[in-house]
JSON list of C-alpha atoms in Angstrom, two decimals:
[
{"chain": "A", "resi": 1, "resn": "UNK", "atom": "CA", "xyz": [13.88, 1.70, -1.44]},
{"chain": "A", "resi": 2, "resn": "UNK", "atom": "CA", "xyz": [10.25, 1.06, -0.21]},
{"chain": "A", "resi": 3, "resn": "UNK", "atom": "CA", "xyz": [9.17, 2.19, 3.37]},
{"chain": "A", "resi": 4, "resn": "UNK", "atom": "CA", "xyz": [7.58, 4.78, 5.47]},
{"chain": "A", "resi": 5, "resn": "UNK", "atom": "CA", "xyz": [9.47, 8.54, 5.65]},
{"chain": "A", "resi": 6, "resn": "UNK", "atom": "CA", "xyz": [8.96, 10.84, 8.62]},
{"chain": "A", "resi": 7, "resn": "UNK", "atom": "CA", "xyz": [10.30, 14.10, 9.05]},
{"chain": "A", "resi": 8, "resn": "UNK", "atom": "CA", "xyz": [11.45, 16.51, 10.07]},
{"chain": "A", "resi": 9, "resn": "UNK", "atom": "CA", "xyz": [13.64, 14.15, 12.53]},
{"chain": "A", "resi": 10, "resn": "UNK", "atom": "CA", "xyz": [13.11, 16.97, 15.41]},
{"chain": "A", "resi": 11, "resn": "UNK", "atom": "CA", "xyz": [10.70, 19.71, 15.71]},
{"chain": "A", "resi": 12, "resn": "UNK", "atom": "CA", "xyz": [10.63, 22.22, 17.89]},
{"chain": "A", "resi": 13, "resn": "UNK", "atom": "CA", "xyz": [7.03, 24.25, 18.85]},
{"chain": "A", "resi": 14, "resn": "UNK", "atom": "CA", "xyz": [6.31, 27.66, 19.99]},
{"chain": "A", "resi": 15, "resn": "UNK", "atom": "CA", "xyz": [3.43, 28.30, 22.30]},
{"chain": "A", "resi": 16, "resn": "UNK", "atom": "CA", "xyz": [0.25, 28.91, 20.23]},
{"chain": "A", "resi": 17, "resn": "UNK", "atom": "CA", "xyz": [1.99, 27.84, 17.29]},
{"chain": "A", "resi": 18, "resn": "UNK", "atom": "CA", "xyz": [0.96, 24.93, 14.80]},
{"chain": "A", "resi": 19, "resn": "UNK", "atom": "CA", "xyz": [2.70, 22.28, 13.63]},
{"chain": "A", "resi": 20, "resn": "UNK", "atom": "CA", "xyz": [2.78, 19.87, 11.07]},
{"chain": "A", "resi": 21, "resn": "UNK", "atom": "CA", "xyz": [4.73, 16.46, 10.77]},
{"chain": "A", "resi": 22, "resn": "UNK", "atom": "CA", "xyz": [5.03, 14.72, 7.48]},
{"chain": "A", "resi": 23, "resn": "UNK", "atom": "CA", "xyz": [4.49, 11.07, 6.89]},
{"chain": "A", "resi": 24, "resn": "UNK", "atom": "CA", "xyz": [5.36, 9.54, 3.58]},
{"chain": "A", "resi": 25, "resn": "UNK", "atom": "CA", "xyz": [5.14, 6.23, 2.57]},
{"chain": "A", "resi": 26, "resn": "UNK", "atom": "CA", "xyz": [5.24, 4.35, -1.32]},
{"chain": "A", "resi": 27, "resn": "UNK", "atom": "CA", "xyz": [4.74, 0.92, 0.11]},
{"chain": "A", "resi": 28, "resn": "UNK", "atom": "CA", "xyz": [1.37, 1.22, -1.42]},
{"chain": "A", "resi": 29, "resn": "UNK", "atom": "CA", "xyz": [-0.74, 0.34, 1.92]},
{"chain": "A", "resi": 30, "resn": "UNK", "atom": "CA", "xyz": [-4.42, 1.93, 2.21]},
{"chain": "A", "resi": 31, "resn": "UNK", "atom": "CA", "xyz": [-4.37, 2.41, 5.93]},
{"chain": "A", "resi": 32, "resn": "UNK", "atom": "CA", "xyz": [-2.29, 4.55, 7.93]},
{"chain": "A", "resi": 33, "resn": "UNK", "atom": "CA", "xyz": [-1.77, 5.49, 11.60]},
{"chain": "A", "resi": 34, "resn": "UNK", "atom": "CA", "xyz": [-0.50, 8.11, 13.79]},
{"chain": "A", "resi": 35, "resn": "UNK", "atom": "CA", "xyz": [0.66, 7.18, 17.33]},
{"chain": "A", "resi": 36, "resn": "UNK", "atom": "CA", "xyz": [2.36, 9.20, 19.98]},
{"chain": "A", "resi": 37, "resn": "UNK", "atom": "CA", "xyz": [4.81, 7.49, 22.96]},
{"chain": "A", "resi": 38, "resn": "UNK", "atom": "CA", "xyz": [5.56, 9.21, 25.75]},
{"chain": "A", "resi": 39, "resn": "UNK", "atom": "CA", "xyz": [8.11, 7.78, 28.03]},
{"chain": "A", "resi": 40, "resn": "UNK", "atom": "CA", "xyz": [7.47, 4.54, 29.81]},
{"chain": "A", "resi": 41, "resn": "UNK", "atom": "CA", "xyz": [3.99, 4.03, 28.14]},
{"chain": "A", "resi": 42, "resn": "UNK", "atom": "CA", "xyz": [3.25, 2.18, 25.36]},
{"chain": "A", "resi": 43, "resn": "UNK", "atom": "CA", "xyz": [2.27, 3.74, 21.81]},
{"chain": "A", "resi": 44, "resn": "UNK", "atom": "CA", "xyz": [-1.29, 5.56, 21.86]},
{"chain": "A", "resi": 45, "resn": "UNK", "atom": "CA", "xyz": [-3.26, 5.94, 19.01]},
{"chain": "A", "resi": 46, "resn": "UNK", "atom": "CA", "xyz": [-4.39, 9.38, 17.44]},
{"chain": "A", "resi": 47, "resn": "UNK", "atom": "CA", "xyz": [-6.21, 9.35, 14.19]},
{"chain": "A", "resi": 48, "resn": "UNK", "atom": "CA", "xyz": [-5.50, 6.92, 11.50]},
{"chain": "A", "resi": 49, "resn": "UNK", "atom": "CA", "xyz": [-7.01, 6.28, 7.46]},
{"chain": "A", "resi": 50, "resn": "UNK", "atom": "CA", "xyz": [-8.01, 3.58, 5.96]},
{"chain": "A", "resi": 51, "resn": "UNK", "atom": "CA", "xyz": [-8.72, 5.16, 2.88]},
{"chain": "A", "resi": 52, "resn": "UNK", "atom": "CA", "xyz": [-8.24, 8.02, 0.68]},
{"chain": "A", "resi": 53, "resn": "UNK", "atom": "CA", "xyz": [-10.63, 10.95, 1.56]},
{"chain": "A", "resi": 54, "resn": "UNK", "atom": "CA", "xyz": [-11.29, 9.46, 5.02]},
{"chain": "A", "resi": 55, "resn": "UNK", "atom": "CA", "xyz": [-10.20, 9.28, 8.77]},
{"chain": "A", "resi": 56, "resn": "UNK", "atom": "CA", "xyz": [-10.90, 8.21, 12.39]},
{"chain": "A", "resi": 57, "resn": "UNK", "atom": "CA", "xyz": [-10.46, 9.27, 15.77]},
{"chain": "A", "resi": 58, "resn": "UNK", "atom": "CA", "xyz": [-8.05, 7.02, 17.71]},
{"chain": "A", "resi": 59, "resn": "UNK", "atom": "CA", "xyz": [-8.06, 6.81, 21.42]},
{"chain": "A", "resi": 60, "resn": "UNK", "atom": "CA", "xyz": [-6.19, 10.60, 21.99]},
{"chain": "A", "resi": 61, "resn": "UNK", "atom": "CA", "xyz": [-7.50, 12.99, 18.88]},
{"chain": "A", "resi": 62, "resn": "UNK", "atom": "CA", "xyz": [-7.99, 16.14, 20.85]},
{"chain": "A", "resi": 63, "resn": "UNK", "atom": "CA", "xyz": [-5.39, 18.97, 19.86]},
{"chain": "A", "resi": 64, "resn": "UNK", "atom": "CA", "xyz": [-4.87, 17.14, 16.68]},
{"chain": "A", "resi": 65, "resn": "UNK", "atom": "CA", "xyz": [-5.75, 16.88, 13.49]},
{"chain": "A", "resi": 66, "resn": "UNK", "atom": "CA", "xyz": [-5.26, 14.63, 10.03]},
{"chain": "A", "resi": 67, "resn": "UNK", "atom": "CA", "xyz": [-6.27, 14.71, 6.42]},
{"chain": "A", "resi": 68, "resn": "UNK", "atom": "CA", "xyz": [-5.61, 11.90, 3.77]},
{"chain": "A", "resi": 69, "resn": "UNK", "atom": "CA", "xyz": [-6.10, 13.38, 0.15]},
{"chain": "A", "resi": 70, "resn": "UNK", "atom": "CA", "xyz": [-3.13, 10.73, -1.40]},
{"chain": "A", "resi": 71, "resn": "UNK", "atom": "CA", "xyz": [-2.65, 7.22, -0.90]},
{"chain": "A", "resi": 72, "resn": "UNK", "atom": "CA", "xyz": [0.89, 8.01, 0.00]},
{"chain": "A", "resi": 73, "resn": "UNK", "atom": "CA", "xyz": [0.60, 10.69, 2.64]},
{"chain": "A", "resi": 74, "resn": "UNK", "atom": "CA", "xyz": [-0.77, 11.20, 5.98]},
{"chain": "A", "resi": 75, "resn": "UNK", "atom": "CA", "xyz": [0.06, 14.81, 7.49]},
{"chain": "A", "resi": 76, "resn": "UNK", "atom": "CA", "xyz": [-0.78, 15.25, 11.52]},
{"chain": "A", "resi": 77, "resn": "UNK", "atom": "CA", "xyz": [-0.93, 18.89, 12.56]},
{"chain": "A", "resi": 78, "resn": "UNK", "atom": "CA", "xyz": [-0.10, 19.38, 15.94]},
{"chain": "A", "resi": 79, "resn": "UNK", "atom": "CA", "xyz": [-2.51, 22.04, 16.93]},
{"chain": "A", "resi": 80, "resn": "UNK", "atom": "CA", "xyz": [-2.31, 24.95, 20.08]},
{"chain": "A", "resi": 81, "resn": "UNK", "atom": "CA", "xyz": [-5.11, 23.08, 21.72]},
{"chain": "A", "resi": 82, "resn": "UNK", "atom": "CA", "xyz": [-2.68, 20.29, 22.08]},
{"chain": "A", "resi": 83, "resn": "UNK", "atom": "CA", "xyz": [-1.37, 21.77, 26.21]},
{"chain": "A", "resi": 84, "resn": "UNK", "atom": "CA", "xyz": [1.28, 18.95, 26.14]},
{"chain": "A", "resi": 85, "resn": "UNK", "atom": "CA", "xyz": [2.75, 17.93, 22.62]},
{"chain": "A", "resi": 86, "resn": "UNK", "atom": "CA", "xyz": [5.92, 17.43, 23.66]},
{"chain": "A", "resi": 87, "resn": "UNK", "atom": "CA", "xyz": [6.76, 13.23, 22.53]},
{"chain": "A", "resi": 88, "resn": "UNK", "atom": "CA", "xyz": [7.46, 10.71, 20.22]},
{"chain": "A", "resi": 89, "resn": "UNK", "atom": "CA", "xyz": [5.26, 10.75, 17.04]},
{"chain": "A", "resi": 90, "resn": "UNK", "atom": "CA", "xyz": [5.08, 7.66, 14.84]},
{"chain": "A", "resi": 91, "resn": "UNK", "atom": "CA", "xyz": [3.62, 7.05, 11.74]},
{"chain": "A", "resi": 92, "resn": "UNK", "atom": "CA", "xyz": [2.88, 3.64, 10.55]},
{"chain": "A", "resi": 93, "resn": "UNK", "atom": "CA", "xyz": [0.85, 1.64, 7.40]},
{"chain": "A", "resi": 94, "resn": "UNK", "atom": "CA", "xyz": [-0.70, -1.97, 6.83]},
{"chain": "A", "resi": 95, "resn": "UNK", "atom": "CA", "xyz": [-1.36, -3.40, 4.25]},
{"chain": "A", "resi": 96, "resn": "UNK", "atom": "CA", "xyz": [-4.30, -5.13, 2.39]},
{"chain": "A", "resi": 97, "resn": "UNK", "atom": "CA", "xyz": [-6.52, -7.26, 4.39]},
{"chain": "A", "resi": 98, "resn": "UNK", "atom": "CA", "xyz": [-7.42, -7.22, 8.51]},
{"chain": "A", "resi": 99, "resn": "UNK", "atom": "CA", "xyz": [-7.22, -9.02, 10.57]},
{"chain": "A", "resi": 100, "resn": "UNK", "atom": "CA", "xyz": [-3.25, -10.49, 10.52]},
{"chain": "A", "resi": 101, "resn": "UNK", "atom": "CA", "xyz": [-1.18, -7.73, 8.57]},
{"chain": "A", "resi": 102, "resn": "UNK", "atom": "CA", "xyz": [1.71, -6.15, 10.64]},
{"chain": "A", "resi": 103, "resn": "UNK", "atom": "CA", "xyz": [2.09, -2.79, 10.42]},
{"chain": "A", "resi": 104, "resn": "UNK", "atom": "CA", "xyz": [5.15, -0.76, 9.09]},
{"chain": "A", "resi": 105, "resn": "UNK", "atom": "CA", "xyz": [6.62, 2.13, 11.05]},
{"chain": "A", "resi": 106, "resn": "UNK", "atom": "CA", "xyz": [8.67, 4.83, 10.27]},
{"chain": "A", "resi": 107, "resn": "UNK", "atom": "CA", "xyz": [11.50, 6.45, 12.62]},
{"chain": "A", "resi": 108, "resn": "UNK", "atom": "CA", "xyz": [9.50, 9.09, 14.07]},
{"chain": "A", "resi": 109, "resn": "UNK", "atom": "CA", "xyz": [9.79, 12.89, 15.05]},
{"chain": "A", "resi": 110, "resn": "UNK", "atom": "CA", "xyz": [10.51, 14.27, 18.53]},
{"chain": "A", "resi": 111, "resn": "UNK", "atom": "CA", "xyz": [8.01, 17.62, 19.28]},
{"chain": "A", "resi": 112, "resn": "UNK", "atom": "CA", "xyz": [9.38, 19.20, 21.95]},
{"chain": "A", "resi": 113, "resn": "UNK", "atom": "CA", "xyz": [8.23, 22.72, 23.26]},
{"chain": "A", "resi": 114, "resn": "UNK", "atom": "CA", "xyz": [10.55, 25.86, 23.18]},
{"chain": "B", "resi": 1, "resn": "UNK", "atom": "CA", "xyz": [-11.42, -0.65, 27.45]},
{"chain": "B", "resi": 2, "resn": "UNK", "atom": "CA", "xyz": [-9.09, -2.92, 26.51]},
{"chain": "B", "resi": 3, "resn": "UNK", "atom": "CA", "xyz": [-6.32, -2.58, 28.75]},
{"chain": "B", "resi": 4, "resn": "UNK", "atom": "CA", "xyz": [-2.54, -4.20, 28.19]},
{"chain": "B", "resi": 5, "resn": "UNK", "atom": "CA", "xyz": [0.25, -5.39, 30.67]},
{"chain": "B", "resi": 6, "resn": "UNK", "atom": "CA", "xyz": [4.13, -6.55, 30.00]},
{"chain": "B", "resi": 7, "resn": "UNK", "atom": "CA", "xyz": [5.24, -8.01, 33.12]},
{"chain": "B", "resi": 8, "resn": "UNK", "atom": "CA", "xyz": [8.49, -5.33, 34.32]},
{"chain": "B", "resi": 9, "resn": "UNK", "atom": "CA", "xyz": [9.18, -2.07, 32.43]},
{"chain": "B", "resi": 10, "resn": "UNK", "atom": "CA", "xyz": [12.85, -3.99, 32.22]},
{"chain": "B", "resi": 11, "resn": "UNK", "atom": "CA", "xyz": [14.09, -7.31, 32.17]},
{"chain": "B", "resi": 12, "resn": "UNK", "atom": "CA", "xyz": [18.19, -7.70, 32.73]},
{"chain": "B", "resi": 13, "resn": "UNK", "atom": "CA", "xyz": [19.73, -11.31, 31.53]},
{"chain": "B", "resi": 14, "resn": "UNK", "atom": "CA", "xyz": [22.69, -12.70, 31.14]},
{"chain": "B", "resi": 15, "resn": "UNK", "atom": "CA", "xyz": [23.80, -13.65, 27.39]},
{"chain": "B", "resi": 16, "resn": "UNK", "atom": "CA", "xyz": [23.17, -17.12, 26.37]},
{"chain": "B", "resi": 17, "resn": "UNK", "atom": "CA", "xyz": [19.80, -17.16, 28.63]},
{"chain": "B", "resi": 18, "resn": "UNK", "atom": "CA", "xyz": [16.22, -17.60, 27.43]},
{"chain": "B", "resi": 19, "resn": "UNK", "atom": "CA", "xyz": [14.38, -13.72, 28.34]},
{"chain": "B", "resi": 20, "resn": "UNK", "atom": "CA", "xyz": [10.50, -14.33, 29.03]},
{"chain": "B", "resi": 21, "resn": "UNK", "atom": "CA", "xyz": [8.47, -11.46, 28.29]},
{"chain": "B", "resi": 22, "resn": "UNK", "atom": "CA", "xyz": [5.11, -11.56, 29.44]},
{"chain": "B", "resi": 23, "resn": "UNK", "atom": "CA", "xyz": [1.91, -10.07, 28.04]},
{"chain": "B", "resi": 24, "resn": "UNK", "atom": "CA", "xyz": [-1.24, -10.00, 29.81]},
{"chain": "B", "resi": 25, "resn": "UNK", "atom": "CA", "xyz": [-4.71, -8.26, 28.42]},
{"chain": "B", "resi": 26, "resn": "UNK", "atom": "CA", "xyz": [-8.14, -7.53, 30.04]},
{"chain": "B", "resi": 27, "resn": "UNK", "atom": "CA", "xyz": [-11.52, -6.51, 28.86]},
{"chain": "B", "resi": 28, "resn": "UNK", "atom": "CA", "xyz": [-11.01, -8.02, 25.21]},
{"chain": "B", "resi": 29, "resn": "UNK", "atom": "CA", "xyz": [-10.47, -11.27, 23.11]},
{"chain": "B", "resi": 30, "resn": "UNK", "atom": "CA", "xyz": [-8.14, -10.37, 20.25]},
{"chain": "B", "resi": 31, "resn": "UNK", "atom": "CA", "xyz": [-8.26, -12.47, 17.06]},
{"chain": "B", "resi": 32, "resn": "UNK", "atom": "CA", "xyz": [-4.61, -12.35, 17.37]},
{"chain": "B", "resi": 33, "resn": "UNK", "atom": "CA", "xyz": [-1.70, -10.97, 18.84]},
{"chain": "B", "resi": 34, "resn": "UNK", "atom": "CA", "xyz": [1.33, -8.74, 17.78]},
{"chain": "B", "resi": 35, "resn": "UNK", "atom": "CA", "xyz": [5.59, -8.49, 19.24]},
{"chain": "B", "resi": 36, "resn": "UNK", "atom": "CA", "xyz": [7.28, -5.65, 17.49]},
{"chain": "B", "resi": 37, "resn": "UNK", "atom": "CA", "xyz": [11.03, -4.74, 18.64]},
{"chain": "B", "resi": 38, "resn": "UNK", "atom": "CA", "xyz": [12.09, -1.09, 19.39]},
{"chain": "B", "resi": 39, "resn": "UNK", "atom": "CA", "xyz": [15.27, 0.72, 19.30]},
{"chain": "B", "resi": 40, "resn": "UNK", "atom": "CA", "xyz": [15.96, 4.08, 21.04]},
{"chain": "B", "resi": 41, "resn": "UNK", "atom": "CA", "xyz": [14.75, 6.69, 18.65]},
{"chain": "B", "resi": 42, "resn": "UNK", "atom": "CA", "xyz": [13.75, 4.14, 15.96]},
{"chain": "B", "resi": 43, "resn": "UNK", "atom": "CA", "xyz": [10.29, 3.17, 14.99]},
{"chain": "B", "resi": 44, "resn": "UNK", "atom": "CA", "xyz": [8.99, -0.28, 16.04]},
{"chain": "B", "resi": 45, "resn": "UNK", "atom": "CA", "xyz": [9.58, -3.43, 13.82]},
{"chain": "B", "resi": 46, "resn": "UNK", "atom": "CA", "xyz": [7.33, -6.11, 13.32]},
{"chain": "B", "resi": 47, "resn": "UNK", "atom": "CA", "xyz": [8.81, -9.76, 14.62]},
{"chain": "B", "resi": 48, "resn": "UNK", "atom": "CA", "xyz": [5.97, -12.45, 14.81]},
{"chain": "B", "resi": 49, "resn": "UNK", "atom": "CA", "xyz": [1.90, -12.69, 15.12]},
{"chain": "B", "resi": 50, "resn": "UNK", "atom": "CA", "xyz": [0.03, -15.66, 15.86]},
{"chain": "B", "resi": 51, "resn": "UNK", "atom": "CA", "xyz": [-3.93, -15.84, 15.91]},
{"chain": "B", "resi": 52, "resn": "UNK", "atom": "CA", "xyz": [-6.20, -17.16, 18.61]},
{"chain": "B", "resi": 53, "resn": "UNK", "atom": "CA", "xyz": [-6.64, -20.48, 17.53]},
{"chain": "B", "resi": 54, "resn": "UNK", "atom": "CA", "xyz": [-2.58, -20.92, 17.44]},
{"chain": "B", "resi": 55, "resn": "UNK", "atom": "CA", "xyz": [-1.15, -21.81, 20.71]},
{"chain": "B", "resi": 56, "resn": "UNK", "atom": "CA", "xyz": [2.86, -20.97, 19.65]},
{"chain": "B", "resi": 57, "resn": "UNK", "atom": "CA", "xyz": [4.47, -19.82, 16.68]},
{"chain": "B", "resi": 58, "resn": "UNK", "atom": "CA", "xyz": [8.34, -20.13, 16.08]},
{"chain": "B", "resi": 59, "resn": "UNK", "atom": "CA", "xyz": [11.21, -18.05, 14.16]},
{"chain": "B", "resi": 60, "resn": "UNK", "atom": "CA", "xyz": [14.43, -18.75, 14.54]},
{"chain": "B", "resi": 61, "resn": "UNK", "atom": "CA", "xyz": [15.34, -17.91, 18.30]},
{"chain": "B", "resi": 62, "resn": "UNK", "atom": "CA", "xyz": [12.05, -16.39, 18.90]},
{"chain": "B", "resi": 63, "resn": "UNK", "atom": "CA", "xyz": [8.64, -18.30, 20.33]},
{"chain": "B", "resi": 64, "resn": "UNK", "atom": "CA", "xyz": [5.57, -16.91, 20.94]},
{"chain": "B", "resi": 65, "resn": "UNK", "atom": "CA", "xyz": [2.72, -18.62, 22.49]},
{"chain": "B", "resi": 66, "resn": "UNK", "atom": "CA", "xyz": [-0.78, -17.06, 22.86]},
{"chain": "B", "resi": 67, "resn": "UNK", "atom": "CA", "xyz": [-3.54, -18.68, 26.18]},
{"chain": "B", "resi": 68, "resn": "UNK", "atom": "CA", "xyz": [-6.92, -17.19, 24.89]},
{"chain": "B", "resi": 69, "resn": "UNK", "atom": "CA", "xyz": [-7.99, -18.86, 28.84]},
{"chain": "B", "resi": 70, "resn": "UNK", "atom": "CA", "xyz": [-5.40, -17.23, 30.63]},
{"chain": "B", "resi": 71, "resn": "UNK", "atom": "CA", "xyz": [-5.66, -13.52, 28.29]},
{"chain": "B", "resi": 72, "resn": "UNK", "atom": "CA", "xyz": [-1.26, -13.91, 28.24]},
{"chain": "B", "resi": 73, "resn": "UNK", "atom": "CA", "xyz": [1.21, -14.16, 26.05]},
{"chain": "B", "resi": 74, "resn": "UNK", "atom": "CA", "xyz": [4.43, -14.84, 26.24]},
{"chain": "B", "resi": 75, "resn": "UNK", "atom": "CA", "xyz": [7.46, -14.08, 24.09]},
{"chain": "B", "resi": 76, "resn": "UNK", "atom": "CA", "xyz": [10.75, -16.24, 24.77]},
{"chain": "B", "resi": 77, "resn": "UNK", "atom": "CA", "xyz": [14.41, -15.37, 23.17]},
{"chain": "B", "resi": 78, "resn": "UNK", "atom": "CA", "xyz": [16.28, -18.10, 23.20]},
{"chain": "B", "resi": 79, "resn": "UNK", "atom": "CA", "xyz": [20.61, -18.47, 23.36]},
{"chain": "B", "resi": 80, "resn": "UNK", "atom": "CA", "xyz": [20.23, -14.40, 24.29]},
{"chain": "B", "resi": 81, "resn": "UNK", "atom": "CA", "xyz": [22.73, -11.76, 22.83]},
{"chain": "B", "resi": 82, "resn": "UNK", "atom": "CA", "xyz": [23.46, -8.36, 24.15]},
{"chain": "B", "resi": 83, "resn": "UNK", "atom": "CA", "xyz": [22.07, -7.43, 20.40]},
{"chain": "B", "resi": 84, "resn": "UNK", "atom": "CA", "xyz": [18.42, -8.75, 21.32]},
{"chain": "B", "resi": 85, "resn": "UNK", "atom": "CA", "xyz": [18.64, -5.34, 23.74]},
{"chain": "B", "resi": 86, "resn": "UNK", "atom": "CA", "xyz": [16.05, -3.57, 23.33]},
{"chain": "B", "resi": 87, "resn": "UNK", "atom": "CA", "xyz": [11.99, -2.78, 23.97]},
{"chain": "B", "resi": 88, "resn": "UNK", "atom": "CA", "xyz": [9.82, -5.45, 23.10]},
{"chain": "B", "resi": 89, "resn": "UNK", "atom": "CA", "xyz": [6.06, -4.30, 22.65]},
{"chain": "B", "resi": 90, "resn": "UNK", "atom": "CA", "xyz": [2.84, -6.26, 21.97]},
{"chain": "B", "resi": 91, "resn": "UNK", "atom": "CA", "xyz": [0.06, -5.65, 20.80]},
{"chain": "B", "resi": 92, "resn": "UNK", "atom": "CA", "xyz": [-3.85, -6.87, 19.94]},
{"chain": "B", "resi": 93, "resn": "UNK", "atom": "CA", "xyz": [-6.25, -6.26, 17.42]},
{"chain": "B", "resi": 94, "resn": "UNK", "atom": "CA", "xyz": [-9.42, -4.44, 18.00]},
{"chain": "B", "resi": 95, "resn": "UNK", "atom": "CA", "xyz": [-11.08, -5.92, 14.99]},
{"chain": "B", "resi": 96, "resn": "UNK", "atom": "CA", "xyz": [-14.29, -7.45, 16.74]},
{"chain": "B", "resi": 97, "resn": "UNK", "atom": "CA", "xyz": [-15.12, -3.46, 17.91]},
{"chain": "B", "resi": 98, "resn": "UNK", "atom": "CA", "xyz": [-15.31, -2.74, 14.36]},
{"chain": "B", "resi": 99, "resn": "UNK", "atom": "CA", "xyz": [-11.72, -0.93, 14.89]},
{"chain": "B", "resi": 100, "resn": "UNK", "atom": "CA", "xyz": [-9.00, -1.78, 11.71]},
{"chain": "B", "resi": 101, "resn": "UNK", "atom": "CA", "xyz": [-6.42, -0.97, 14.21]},
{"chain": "B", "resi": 102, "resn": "UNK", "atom": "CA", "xyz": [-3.91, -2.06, 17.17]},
{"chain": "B", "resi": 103, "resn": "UNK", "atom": "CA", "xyz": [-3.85, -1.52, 20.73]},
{"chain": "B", "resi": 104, "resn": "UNK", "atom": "CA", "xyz": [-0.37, -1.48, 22.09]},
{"chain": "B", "resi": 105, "resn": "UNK", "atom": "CA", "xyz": [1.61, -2.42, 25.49]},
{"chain": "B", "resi": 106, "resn": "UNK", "atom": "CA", "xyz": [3.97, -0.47, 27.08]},
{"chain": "B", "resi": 107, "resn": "UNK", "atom": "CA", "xyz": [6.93, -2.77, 26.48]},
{"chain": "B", "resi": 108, "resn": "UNK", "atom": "CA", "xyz": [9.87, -4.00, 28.44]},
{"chain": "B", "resi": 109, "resn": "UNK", "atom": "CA", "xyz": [12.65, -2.97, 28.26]},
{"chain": "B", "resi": 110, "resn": "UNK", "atom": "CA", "xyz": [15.31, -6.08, 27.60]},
{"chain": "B", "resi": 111, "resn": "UNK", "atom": "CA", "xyz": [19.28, -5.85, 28.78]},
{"chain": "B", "resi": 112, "resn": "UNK", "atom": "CA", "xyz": [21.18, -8.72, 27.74]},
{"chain": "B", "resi": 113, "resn": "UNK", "atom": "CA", "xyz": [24.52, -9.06, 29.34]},
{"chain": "B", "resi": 114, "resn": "UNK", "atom": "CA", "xyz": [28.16, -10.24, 28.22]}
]
């Protein structure tokens, strides 16, 4: 069954502590995004691939990081410089071409602080 | 910066009624435009694009239209059911900025009633 995997479904953070969500996809799409929602605003971007081996900043990097060594996953750390991780994260892919691909998401893990 | 408005964080209708969702942009010209639906705790899902030079695209009970003049869009379900309730998010490309990613509203949130 093709399609994007996220987990875990709910994470929980300490203060100072790191964390890690998983994003798995076999859809076979190059790029790949990481968004977080917070409520009543819209999706904002973090860091997303377009290939293998490389990433970019989206419009709210700082406190996270990425790293993209397979085509089918895109880990985001959560880092302690992050003061307020507590929302929605997102993961999503497109496919070949720009310009008019939709992009895929999956159903997300909730970060919320202990 | 691009910047993104949908015209009420929620829209209530009664069932059988045609919702208008409204999306209006500033400081950009997307090559096209994006409506994904959204489900409490679900990931977004991709319903219809349509490019610049497109001034409406159909699918089934769904039209979009797209005024590059006016920077709006607006997305109309038609014959509403209470199962069209839900968020309904747009979103533009950011192509042209050399960007191969999306730049999302902050939805509204649609209520369709028995």
């Amino acid at each position: 069954d093709g399609g994007i995997t996220q987990s875990p479904k709910y994470l929980f953070r300490k203060e100072g502590q790191n964390v890690t969500l998983s994003c798995e996809q076999n859809l076979n799409h190059d790029a790949m995004y990481w968004y977080r929602q917070d409520p009543g605003q819209g999706l904002r971007l973090i860091y997303y691939s377009q290939i293998v081996n490389d990433f970019q900043k989206g419009d709210i990097a700082e406190g996270y990081s990425v790293s993209r060594e397979k085509k089918e996953s895109f880990p985001l750390t959560v880092t302690s410089a992050q003061k307020n991780p507590t929302a929605f994260y997102l993961c999503a892919t497109m496919g070949q071409g720009t310009g008019n691909q939709p992009q895929h998401f999956g159903d997300g893990t909730r970060l919320s602080i202990l | 910066s691009q910047k993104i408005e949908q015209n009420s964080e929620a829209l209530n209708i009664q069932e059988g009624k045609t919702a208008t969702l409204t999306c209006n942009y500033t400081n950009y010209s997307p090559a096209y435009l994006q409506w994904y639906r959204q489900d409490p705790g679900r990931g977004p899902v991709f319903l219809l694009l349509i490019r610049e030079n497109e001034k409406e695209k159909r699918k089934e009970r769904l039209k979009v239209t797209f005024d590059t003049t006016l920077k709006q869009s607006l997305f109309h379900i038609t014959a509403s059911q209470p199962a069209d309730s839900a968020t309904y998010l747009c979103a533009l490309d950011r192509f042209s900025t050399g960007a191969n990613n999306l730049f999302f509203g902050t939805g509204t949130r649609l209520t369709v009633i028995p």
